[in-house]
mmCIF file of C-alpha atoms in Angstrom:
data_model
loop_
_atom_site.group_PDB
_atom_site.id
_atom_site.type_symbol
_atom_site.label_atom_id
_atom_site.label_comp_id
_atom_site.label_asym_id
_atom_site.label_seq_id
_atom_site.Cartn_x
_atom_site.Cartn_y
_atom_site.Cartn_z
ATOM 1 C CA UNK Z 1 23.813 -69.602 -21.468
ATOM 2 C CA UNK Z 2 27.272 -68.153 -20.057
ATOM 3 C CA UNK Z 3 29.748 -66.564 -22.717
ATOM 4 C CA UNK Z 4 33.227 -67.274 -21.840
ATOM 5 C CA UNK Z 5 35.112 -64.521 -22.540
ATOM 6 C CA UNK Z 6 39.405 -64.958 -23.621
ATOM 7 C CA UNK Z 7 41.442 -61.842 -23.141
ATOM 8 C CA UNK Z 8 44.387 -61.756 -23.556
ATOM 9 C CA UNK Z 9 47.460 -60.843 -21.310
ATOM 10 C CA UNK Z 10 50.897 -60.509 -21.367
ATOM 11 C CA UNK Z 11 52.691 -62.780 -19.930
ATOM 12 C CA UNK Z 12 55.204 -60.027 -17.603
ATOM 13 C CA UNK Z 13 51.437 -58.627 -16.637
ATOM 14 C CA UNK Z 14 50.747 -62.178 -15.585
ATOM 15 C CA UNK Z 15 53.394 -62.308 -13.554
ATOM 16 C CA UNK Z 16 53.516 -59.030 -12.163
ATOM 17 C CA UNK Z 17 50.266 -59.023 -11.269
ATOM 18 C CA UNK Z 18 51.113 -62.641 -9.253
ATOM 19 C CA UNK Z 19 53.666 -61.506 -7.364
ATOM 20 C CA UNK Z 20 51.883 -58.606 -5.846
ATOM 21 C CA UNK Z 21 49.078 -60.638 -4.657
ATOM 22 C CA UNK Z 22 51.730 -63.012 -3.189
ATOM 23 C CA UNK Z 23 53.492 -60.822 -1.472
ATOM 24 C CA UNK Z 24 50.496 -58.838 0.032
ATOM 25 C CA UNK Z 25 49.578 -62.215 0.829
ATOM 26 C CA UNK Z 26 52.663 -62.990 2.932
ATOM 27 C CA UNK Z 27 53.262 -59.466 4.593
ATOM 28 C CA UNK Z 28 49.525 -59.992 6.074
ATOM 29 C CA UNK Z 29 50.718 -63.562 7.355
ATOM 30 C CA UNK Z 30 54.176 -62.561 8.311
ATOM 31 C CA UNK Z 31 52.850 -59.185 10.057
ATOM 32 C CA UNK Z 32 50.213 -61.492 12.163
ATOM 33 C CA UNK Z 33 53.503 -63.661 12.707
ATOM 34 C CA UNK Z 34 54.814 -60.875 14.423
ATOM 35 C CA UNK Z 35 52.205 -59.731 16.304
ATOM 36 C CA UNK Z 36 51.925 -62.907 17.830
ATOM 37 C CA UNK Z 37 55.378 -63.814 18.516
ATOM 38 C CA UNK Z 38 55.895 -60.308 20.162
ATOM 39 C CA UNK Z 39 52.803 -60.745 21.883
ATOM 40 C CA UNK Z 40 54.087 -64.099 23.371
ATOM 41 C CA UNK Z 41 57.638 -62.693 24.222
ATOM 42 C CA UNK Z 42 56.039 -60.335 26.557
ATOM 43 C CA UNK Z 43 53.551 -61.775 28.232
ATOM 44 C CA UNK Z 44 54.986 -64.638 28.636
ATOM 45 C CA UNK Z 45 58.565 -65.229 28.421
ATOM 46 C CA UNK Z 46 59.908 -62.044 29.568
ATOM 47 C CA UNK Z 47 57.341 -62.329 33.163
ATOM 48 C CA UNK Z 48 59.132 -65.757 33.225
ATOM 49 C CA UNK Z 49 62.394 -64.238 33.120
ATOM 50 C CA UNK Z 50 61.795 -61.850 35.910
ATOM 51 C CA UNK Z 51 60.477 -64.313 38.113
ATOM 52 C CA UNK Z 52 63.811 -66.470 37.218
ATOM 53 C CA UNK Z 53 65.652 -63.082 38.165
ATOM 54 C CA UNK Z 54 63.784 -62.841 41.450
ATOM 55 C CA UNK Z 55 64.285 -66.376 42.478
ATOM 56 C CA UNK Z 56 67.633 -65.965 41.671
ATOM 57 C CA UNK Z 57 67.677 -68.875 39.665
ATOM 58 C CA UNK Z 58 69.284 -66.743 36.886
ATOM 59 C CA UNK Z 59 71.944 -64.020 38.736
ATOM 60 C CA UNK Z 60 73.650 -62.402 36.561
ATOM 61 C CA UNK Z 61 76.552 -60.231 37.948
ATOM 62 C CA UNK Z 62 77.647 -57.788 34.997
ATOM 63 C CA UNK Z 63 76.220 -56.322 32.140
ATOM 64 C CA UNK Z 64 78.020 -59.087 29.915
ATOM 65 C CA UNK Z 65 76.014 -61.640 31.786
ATOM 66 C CA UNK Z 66 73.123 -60.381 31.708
ATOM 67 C CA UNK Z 67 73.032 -59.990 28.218
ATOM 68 C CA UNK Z 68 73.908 -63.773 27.899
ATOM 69 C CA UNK Z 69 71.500 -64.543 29.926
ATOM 70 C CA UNK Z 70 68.986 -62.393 28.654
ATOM 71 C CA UNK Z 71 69.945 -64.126 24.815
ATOM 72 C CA UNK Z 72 69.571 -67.634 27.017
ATOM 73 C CA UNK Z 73 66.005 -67.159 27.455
ATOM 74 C CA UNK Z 74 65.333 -66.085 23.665
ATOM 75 C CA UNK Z 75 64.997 -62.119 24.540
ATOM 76 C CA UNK Z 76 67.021 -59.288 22.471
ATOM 77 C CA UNK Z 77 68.726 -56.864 24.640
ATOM 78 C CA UNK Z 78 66.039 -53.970 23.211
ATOM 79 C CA UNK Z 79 63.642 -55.777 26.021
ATOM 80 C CA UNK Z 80 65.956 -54.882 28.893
ATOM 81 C CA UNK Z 81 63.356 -51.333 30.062
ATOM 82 C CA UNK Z 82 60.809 -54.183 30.279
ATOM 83 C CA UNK Z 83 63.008 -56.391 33.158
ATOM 84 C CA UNK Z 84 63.967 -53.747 34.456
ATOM 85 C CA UNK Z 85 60.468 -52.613 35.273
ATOM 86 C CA UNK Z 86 59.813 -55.943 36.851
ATOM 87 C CA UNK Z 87 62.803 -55.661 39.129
ATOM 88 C CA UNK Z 88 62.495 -52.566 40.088
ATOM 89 C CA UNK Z 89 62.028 -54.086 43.456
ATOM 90 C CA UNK Z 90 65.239 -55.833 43.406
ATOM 91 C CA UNK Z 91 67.691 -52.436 43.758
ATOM 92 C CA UNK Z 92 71.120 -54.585 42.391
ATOM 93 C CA UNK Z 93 68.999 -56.053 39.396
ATOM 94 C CA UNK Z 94 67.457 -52.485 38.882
ATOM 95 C CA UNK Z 95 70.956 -50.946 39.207
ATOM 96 C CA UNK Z 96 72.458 -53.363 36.722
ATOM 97 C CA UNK Z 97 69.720 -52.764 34.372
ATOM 98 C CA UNK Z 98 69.724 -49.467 34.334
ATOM 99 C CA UNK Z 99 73.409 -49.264 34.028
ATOM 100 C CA UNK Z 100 73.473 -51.009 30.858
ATOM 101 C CA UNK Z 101 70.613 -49.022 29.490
ATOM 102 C CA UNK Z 102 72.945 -45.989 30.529
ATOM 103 C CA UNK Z 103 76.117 -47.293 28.718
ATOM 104 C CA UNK Z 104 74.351 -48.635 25.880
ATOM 105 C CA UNK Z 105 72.955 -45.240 25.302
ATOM 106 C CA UNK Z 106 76.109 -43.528 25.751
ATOM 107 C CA UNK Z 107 77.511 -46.096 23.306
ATOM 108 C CA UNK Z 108 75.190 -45.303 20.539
ATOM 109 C CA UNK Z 109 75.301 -41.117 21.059
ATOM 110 C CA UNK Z 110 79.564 -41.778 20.791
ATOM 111 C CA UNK Z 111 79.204 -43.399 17.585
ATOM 112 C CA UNK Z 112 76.936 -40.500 16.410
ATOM 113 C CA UNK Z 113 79.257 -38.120 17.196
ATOM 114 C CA UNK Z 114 82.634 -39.820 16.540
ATOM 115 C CA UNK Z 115 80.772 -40.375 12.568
ATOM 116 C CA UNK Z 116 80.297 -36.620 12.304
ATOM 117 C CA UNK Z 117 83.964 -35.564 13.202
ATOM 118 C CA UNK Z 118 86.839 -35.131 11.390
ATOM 119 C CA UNK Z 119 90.118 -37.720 11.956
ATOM 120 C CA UNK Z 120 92.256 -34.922 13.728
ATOM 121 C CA UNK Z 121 88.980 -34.139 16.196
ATOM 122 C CA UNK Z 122 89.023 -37.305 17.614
ATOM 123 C CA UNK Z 123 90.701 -37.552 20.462
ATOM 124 C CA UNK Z 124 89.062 -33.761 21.735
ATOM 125 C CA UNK Z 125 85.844 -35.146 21.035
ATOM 126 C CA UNK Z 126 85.760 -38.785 23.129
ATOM 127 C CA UNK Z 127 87.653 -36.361 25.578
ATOM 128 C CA UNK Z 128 84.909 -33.891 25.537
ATOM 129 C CA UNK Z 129 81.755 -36.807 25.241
ATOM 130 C CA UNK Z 130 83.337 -38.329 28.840
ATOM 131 C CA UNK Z 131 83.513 -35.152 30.537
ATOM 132 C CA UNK Z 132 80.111 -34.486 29.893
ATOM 133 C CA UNK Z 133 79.238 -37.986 30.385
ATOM 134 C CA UNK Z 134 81.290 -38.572 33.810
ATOM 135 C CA UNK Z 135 81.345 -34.915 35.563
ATOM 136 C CA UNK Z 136 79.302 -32.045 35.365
ATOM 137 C CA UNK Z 137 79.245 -29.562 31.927
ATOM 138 C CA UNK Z 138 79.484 -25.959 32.451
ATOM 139 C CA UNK Z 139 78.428 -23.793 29.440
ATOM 140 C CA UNK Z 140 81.247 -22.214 27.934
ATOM 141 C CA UNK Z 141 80.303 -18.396 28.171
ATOM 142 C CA UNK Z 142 81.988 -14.950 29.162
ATOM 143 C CA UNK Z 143 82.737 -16.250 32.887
ATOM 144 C CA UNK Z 144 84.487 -19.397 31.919
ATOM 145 C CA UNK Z 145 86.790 -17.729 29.794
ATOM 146 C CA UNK Z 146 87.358 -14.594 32.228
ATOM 147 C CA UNK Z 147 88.576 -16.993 34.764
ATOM 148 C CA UNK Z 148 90.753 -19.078 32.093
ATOM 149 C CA UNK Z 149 92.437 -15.549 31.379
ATOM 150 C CA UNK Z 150 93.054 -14.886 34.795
ATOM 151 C CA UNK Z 151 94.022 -18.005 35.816
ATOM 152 C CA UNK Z 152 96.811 -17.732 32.750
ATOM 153 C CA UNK Z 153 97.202 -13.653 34.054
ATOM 154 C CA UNK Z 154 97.995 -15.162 37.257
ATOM 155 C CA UNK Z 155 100.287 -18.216 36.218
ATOM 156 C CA UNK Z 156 102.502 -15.101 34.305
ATOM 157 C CA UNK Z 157 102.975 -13.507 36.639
ATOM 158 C CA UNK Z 158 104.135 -16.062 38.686
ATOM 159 C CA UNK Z 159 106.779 -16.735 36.299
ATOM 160 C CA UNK Z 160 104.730 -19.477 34.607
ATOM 161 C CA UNK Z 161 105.365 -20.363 30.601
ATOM 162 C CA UNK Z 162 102.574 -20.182 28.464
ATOM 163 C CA UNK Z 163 103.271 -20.505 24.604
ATOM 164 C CA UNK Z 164 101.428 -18.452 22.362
ATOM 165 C CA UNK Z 165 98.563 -19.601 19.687
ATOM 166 C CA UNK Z 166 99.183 -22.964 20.704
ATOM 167 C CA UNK Z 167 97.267 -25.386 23.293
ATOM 168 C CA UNK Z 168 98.908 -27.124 25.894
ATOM 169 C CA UNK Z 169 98.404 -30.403 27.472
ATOM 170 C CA UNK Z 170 96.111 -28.746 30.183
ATOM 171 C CA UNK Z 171 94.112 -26.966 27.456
ATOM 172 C CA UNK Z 172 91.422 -27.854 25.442
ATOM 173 C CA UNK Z 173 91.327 -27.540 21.619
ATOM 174 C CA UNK Z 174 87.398 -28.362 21.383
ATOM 175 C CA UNK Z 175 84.336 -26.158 20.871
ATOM 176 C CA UNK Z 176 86.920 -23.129 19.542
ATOM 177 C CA UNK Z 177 89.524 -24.123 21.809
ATOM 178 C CA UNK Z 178 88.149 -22.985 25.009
ATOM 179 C CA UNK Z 179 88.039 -24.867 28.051
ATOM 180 C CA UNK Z 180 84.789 -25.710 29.815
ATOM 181 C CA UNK Z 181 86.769 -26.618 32.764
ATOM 182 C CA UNK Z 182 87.224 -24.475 35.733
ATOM 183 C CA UNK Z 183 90.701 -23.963 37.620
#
């Protein structure tokens, strides 16, 4: 003969106890959720979206349509490396994608930056992020600044103003106020 045995447990332990298996219940379910809806995003509706691309049943023109029409077909803009893998073949398609990869990018690098300065560095700073961004960055070292002096050496003496201390529209105030640009 069995012995039942009665122990007993407080109620919070009860429920404590309840919720954990519950909720290691549903992260296994809703992990395997994910794994399968992630699973069927690319294998099957993102192929389906590059063979709309290629058929040019969807065309999108811009990065602001191709984002709509990328949301159309259920797909976050995170998958756009993936279509533009499949169109690499396609050089516009490939172009736009990798565009707004590009800007996207930049976009997210801004916002790091523009978080970590001060309200008076703004402006110098989105001036600086484009220049790097758009035209070519030249370290700031010994030779940059010996031409910036004798550029100014040379603007003196040719009866040219130059205030003292102070920048001037041409000049930069970013990175200790020396300019990475040469004249």
């Amino acid at each position: 003969m069995r012995m039942l045995r009665i122990v007993l447990i407080p109620k919070q332990e009860i429920s404590d106890l309840f919720l954990t298996l519950c909720l290691h219940q549903d992260i296994a379910e809703d992990e395997e959720n994910v794994r399968k809806v992630s699973s069927y995003l690319t294998n099957v509706v993102l192929p389906k979206f590059v063979q709309d691309l290629c058929t040019l049943e969807v065309s999108p023109m811009d990065g602001q349509t191709l984002t709509e029409a990328l949301h159309a077909h259920g797909i976050n803009v995170r998958y756009i490396g993936k279509v533009a893998d499949g169109t690499k073949h396609l050089p516009h398609l490939w172009d736009l994608c990798s565009n707004e990869i590009v800007v996207r990018s930049a976009k997210h690098i801004l916002k790091d930056v523009l978080r970590d300065v001060g309200d008076h560095d703004i402006a110098p700073a989105i001036s600086h992020f484009f220049n790097c961004f758009f035209g070519s960055i030249q370290a700031v070292g010994s030779k940059v600044v010996a031409n910036n002096m004798q550029s100014r050496t040379h603007k003196k003496d040719q009866g040219g103003h130059q205030s003292s201390g102070k920048p001037s529209k041409g000049q930069g105030r970013f990175n200790g106020g020396a300019s990475a640009r040469m004249n």
